[in-house]
Coordinates of C-alpha atoms in Angstrom, one line a residue:
X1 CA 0.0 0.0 0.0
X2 CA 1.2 3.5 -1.0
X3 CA 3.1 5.2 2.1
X4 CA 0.4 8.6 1.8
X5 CA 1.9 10.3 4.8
X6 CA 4.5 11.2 2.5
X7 CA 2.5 13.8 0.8
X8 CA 2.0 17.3 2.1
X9 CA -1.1 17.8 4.5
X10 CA -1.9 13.8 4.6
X11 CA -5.7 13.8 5.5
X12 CA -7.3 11.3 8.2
X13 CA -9.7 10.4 10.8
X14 CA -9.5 10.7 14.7
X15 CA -11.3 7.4 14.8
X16 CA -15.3 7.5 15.6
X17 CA -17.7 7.6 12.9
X18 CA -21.7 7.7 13.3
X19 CA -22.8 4.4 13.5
X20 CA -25.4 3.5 10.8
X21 CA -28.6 3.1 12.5
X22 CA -29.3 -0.3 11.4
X23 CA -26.3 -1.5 13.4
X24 CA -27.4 0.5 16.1
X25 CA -30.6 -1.9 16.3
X26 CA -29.2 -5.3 15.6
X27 CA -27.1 -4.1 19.0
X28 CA -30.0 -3.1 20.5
X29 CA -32.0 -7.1 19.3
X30 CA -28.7 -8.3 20.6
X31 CA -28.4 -8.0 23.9
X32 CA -32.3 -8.6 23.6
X33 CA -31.3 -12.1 22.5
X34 CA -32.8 -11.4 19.2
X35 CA -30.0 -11.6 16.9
X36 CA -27.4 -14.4 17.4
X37 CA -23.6 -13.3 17.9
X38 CA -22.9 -14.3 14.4
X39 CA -25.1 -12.2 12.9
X40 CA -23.7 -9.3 15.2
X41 CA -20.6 -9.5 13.5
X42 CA -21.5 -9.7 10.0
X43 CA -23.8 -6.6 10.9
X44 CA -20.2 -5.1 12.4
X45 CA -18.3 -6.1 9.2
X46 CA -20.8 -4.1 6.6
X47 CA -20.7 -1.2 8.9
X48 CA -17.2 -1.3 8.6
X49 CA -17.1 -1.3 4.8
X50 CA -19.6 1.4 4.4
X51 CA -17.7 3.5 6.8
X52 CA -14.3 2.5 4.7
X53 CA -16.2 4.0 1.3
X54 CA -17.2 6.9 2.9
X55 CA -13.9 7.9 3.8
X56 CA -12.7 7.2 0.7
X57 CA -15.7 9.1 -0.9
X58 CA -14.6 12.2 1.4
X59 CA -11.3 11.9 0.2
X60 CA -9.3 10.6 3.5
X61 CA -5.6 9.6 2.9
X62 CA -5.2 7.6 5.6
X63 CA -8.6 6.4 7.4
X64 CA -10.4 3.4 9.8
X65 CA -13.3 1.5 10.6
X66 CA -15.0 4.4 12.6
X67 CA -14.6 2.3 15.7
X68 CA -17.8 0.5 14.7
X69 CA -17.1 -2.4 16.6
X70 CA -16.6 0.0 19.8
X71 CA -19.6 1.7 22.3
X72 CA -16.6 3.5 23.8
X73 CA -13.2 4.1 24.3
X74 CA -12.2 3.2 28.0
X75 CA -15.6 0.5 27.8
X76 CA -14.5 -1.4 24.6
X77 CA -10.9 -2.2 25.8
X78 CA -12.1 -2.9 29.9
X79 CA -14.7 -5.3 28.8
X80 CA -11.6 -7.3 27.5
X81 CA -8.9 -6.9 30.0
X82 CA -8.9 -9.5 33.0
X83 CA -10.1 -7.5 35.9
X84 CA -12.3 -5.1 35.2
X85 CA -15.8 -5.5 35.7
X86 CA -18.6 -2.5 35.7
X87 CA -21.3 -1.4 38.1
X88 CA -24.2 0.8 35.7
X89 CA -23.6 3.6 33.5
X90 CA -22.2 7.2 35.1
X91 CA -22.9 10.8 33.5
X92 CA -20.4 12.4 31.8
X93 CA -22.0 15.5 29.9
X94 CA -25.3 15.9 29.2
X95 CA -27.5 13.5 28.3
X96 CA -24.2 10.8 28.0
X97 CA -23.5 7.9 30.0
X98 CA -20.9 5.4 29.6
X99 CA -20.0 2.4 31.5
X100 CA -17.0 3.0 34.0
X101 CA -15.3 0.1 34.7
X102 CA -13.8 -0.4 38.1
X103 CA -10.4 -2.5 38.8
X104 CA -11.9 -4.7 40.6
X105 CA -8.5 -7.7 40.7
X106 CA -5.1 -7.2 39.7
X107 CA -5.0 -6.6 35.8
X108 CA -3.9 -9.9 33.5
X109 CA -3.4 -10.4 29.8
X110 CA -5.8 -9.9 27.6
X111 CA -6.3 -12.0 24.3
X112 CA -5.4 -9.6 21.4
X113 CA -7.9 -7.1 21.1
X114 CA -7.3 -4.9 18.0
X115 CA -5.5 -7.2 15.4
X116 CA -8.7 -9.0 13.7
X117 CA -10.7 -5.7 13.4
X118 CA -7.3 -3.9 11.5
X119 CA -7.0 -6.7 9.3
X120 CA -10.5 -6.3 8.2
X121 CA -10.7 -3.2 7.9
X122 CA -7.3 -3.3 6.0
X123 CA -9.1 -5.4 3.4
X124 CA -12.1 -3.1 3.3
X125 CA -10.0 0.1 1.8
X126 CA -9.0 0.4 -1.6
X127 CA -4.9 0.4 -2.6
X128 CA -3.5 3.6 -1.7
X129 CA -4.8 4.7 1.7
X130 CA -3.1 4.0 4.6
X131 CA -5.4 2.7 8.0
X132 CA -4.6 4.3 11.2
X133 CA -5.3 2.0 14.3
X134 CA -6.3 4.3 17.6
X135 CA -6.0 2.6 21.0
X136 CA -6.9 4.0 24.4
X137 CA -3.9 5.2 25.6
X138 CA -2.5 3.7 29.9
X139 CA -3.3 6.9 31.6
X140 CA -6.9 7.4 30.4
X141 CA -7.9 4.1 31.1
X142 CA -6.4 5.1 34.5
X143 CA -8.1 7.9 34.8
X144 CA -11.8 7.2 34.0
X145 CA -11.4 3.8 35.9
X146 CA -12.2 3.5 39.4
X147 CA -9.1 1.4 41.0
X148 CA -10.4 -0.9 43.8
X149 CA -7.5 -2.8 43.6
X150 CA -4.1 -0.8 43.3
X151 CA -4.0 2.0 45.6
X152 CA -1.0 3.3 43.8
X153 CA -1.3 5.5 40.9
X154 CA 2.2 4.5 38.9
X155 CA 1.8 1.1 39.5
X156 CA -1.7 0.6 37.9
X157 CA -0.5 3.1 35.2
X158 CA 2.4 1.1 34.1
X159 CA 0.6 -2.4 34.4
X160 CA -1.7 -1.1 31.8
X161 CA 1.3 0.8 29.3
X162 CA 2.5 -3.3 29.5
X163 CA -1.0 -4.4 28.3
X164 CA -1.3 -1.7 25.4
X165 CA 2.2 -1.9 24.4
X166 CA 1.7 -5.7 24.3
X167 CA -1.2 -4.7 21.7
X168 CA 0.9 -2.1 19.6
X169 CA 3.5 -4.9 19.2
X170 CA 0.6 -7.5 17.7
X171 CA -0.5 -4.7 15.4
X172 CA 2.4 -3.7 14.1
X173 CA 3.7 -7.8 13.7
X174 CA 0.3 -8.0 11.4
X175 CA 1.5 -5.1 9.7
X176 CA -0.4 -1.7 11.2
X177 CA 1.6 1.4 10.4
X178 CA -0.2 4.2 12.0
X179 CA -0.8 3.6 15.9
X180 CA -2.9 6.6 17.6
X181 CA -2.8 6.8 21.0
X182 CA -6.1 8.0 22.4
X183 CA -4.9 10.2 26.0
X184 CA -8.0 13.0 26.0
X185 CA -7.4 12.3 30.2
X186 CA -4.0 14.1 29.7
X187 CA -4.7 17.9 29.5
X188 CA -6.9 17.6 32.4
X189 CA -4.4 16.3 34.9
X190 CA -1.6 18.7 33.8
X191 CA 0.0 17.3 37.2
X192 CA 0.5 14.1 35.8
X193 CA 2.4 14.6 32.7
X194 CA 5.5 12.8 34.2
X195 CA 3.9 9.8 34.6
X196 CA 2.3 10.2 30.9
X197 CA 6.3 10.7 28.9
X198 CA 7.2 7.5 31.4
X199 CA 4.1 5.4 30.6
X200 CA 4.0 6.7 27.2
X201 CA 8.2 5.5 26.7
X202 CA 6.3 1.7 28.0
X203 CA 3.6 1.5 25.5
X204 CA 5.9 1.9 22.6
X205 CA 9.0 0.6 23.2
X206 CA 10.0 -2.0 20.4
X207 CA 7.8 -0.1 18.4
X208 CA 8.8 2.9 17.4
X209 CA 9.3 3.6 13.5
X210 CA 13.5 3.3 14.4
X211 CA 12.8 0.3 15.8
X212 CA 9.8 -1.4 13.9
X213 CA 10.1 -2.2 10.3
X214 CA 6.2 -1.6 9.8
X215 CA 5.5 1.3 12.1
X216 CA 5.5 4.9 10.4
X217 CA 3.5 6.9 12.6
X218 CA 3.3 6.9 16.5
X219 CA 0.6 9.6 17.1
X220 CA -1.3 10.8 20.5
X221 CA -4.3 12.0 20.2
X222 CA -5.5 14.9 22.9
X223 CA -8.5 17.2 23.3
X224 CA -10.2 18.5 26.1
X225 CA -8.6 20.8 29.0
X226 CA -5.4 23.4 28.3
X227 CA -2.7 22.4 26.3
X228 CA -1.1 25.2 28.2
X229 CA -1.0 23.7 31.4
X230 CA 1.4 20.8 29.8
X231 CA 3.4 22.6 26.9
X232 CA 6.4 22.6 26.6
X233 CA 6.7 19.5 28.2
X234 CA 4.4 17.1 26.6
X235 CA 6.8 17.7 23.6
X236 CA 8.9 14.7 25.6
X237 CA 6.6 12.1 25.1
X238 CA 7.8 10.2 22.7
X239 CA 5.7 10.1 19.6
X240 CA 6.1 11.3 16.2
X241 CA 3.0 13.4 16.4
X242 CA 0.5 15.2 18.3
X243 CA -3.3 15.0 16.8
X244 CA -5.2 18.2 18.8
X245 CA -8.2 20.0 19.3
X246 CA -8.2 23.5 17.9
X247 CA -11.6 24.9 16.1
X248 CA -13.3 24.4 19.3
X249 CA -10.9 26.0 21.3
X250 CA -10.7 28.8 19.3
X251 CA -6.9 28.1 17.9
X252 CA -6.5 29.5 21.9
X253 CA -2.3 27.4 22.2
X254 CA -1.0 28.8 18.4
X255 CA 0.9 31.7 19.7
X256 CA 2.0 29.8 23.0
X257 CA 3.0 26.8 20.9
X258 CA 5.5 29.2 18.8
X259 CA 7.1 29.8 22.0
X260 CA 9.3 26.9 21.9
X261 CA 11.0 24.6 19.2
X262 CA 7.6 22.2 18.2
X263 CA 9.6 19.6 16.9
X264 CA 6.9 16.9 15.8
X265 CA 4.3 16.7 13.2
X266 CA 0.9 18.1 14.3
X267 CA -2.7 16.7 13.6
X268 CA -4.2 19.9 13.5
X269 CA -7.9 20.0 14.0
X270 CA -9.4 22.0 12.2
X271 CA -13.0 21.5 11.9
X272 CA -15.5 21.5 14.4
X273 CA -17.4 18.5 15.9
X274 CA -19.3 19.9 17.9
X275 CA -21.0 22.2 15.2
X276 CA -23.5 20.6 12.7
X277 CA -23.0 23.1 10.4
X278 CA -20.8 21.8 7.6
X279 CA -16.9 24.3 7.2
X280 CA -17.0 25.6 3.5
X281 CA -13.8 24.9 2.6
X282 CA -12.2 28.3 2.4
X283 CA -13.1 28.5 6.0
X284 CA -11.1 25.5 6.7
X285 CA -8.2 26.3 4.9
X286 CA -8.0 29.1 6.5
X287 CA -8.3 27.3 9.6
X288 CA -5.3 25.1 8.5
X289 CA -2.9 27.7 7.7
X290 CA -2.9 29.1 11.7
X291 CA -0.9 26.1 12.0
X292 CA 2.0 27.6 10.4
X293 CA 2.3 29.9 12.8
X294 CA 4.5 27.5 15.0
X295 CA 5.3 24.5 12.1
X296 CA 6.5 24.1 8.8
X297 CA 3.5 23.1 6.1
X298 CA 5.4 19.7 5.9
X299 CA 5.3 19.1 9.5
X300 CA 1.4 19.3 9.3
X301 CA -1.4 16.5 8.8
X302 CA -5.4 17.6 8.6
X303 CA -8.0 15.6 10.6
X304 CA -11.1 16.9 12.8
X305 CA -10.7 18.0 16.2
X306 CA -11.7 14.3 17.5
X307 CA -14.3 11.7 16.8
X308 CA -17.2 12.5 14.8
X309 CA -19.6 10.0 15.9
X310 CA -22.4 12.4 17.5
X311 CA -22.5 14.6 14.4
X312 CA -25.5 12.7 11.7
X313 CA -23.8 11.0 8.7
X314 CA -24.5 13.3 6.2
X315 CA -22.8 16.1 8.3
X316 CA -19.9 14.0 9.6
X317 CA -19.5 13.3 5.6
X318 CA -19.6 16.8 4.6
X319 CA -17.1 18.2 7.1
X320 CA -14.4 15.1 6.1
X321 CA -15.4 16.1 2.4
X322 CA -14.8 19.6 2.5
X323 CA -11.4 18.9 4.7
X324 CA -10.2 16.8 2.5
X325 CA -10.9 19.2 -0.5
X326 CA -9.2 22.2 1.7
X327 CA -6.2 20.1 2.0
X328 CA -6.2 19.4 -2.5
X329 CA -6.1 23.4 -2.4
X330 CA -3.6 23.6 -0.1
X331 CA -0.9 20.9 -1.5
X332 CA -1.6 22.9 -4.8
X333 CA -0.2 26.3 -3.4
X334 CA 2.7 25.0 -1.5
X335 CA 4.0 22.3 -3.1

C-alpha cells in the first residue's frame, strides 16, 4: 500500500464515525437475544465497509473503521482486560453515559484485542490509503477507571502501558503502520504529565518507527482541557506526532505553541465536531494555515478535532469532504 503520509497535508480520521442506524438496532436485538452473535458481526463487518467508502468518498488519505465495533473508548478495551468489571452507567455530559469500569483484581493479559478488526478493515479500503489504528492510551484508562484494587497510581499506570504496548507490538507484527494513542485524560491532569512521557516510553517501546520495520506513525491523540498547562513539556513524550483540538478552542495554544522549538508533526484540527454546520472549505483552509504559525506546512497533517460520531452521517460526511478538499487546495499552493 502507497506510504500517503509522505504527501503534504496527509488527510485522516481521529477514529469514531456515526454508527449506521441499522447496526445500532441489531445491537439493540442483541443483547435482547434477538440476533445471534454471528449475525452481530457480520452486521459489524458491513458497517465497517460502508464506513471504509465513505472515507474514501470524502477523500481521506489515511482512514479506519470508525470504531464500529466499539460503544466506547475506556468501555470497549475494559470489557476485554482481565479485571475489570462495571457497576451501571455514570454521566459524563449531558445527556451521555458510559459504562466506568472499576479495577476490581489485579490486571492480567488480555487476548489480542485490535488485530482481527485492522486486518479487516485493511481489506475493506482500496490500494493507496493507509489505516490508522487508535488505541486507548494507559493513563486514560487510568483515569476514568475507578481502581479498587491498586491504591497506587504509577503502578496501575504502568501495568496497563505493559498491556497496550503488548497490543501495539501485535498490530504492528500483522502489519499496522499508524498507531494513535487516544490520551483526551492528559490535559486535564496537567499534574500528571511525568507519569504520561514514562508510561508513554512503556507503551511503545519496540515499536517505534527506528525500531519497527512496519511502524511509520506513532501519534497521541489529545482534546479537552489546556494544552497550556502541559506545553512545553508534553513535547517529551515520545511520539512522532500530536493530533489536537483546535476549532473548538478557538486556535486558543497557536501563539503559545510558537514559544518553543515544536519539533513533531501536528494533527491539527481543524473542523469542528461539535458544530452541525458543515466548514465551507475556504473557512477550513483558512483554519489550517494558523498552524504555520509554529510548524512548517510539511510538518502538518489535517483531521477533525476528534471523533465525529455524535455529528448525523450526512454532516460527519460533509465536514471530512470539504477537509479533504481544503487540503487538495492547499498541497496545490505550496507544493
Amino acid at each position: 500500500m502507497t506510504d500517503v503520509h509522505q504527501k503534504l497535508f496527509p488527510t485522516t480520521i481521529i477514529g469514531s464515525h456515526p454508527k449506521p442506524k441499522w447496526l445500532n438496532r441489531v445491537r439493540n436485538l442483541n443483547e435482547e437475544g434477538e440476533f445471534s452473535d454471528e449475525r452481530l458481526q457480520e452486521a459489524m463487518d458491513d458497517a465497517v465497509r460502508v464506513v471504509a467508502d465513505e472515507h474514501e468518498r470524502a477523500g481521506i488519505d489515511i482512514l479506519g473503521d470508525g470504531e464500529m465495533r466499539r460503544e466506547e473508548m475506556v468501555e470497549y478495551f475494559a470489557h476485554r482486560i482481565p479485571g475489570y468489571d462495571f457497576n451501571g452507567p455514570v454521566r459524563v455530559w449531558g445527556n451521555n453515559y458510559f459504562e466506568k469500569p472499576s479495577v476490581v483484581d489485579e490486571l492480567g493479559d488480555p487476548e489480542p484485542m485490535l488485530v482481527d478488526e485492522f486486518e479487516f478493515t485493511r481489506r475493506a479500503v482500496s490500494e493507496g490509503h493507509g489505516v490508522k489504528v487508535p488505541i486507548t492510551g494507559p493513563y486514560t484508562l487510568y483515569d476514568w477507571s475507578f481502581d479498587e484494587v491498586y491504591g497506587d497510581k504509577r503502578e496501575l499506570i504502568m501495568r496497563l502501558a505493559d498491556i497496550v504496548n503488548d497490543e501495539i507490538r501485535r498490530l504492528a507484527d500483522a502489519g499496522a503502520k499508524y498507531i494513535q494513542i487516544d490520551e483526551p485524560a492528559l490535559s486535564t491532569r496537567p499534574e500528571d504529565i511525568d507519569l504520561v512521557v514514562e508510561a508513554t516510553q512503556r507503551v511503545v517501546d519496540g515499536v517505534t518507527k527506528e525500531e519497527h520495520d512496519n511502524i511509520e506513525r506513532q501519534i497521541m491523540h489529545v482534546c479537552y482541557g489546556d494544552y497550556g498547562a502541559i506545553y512545553p513539556r508534553m513535547l517529551d513524550i515520545p511520539v512522532d506526532q500530536f493530533s489536537l483540538e483546535f476549532v473548538n478552542q478557538d486556535f486558543a495554544h497557536v501563539e503559545e505553541f510558537a514559544e518553543h522549538d515544536f519539533d513533531k508533526e501536528i494533527g491539527f484540527g481543524c473542523v469542528d465536531i461539535h458544530d452541525r454546520e458543515v466548514e465551507a472549505v475556504g473557512e477550513i483552509k483558512s483554519n489550517i494555515e494558523r498552524a504555520f504559525g509554529f510548524v512548517d506546512p510539511e510538518q502538518v497533517w489535517v483531521n477533525p478535532d476528534c471523533g465525529v460520531k455524535l455529528l448525523p452521517r450526512d454532516v460527519a460526511f460533509g465536514k471530512l469532504e470539504n477537509m479533504s478538499q481544503a487540503a487538495e487546495e492547499l498541497r496545490e499552493e505550496y507544493e
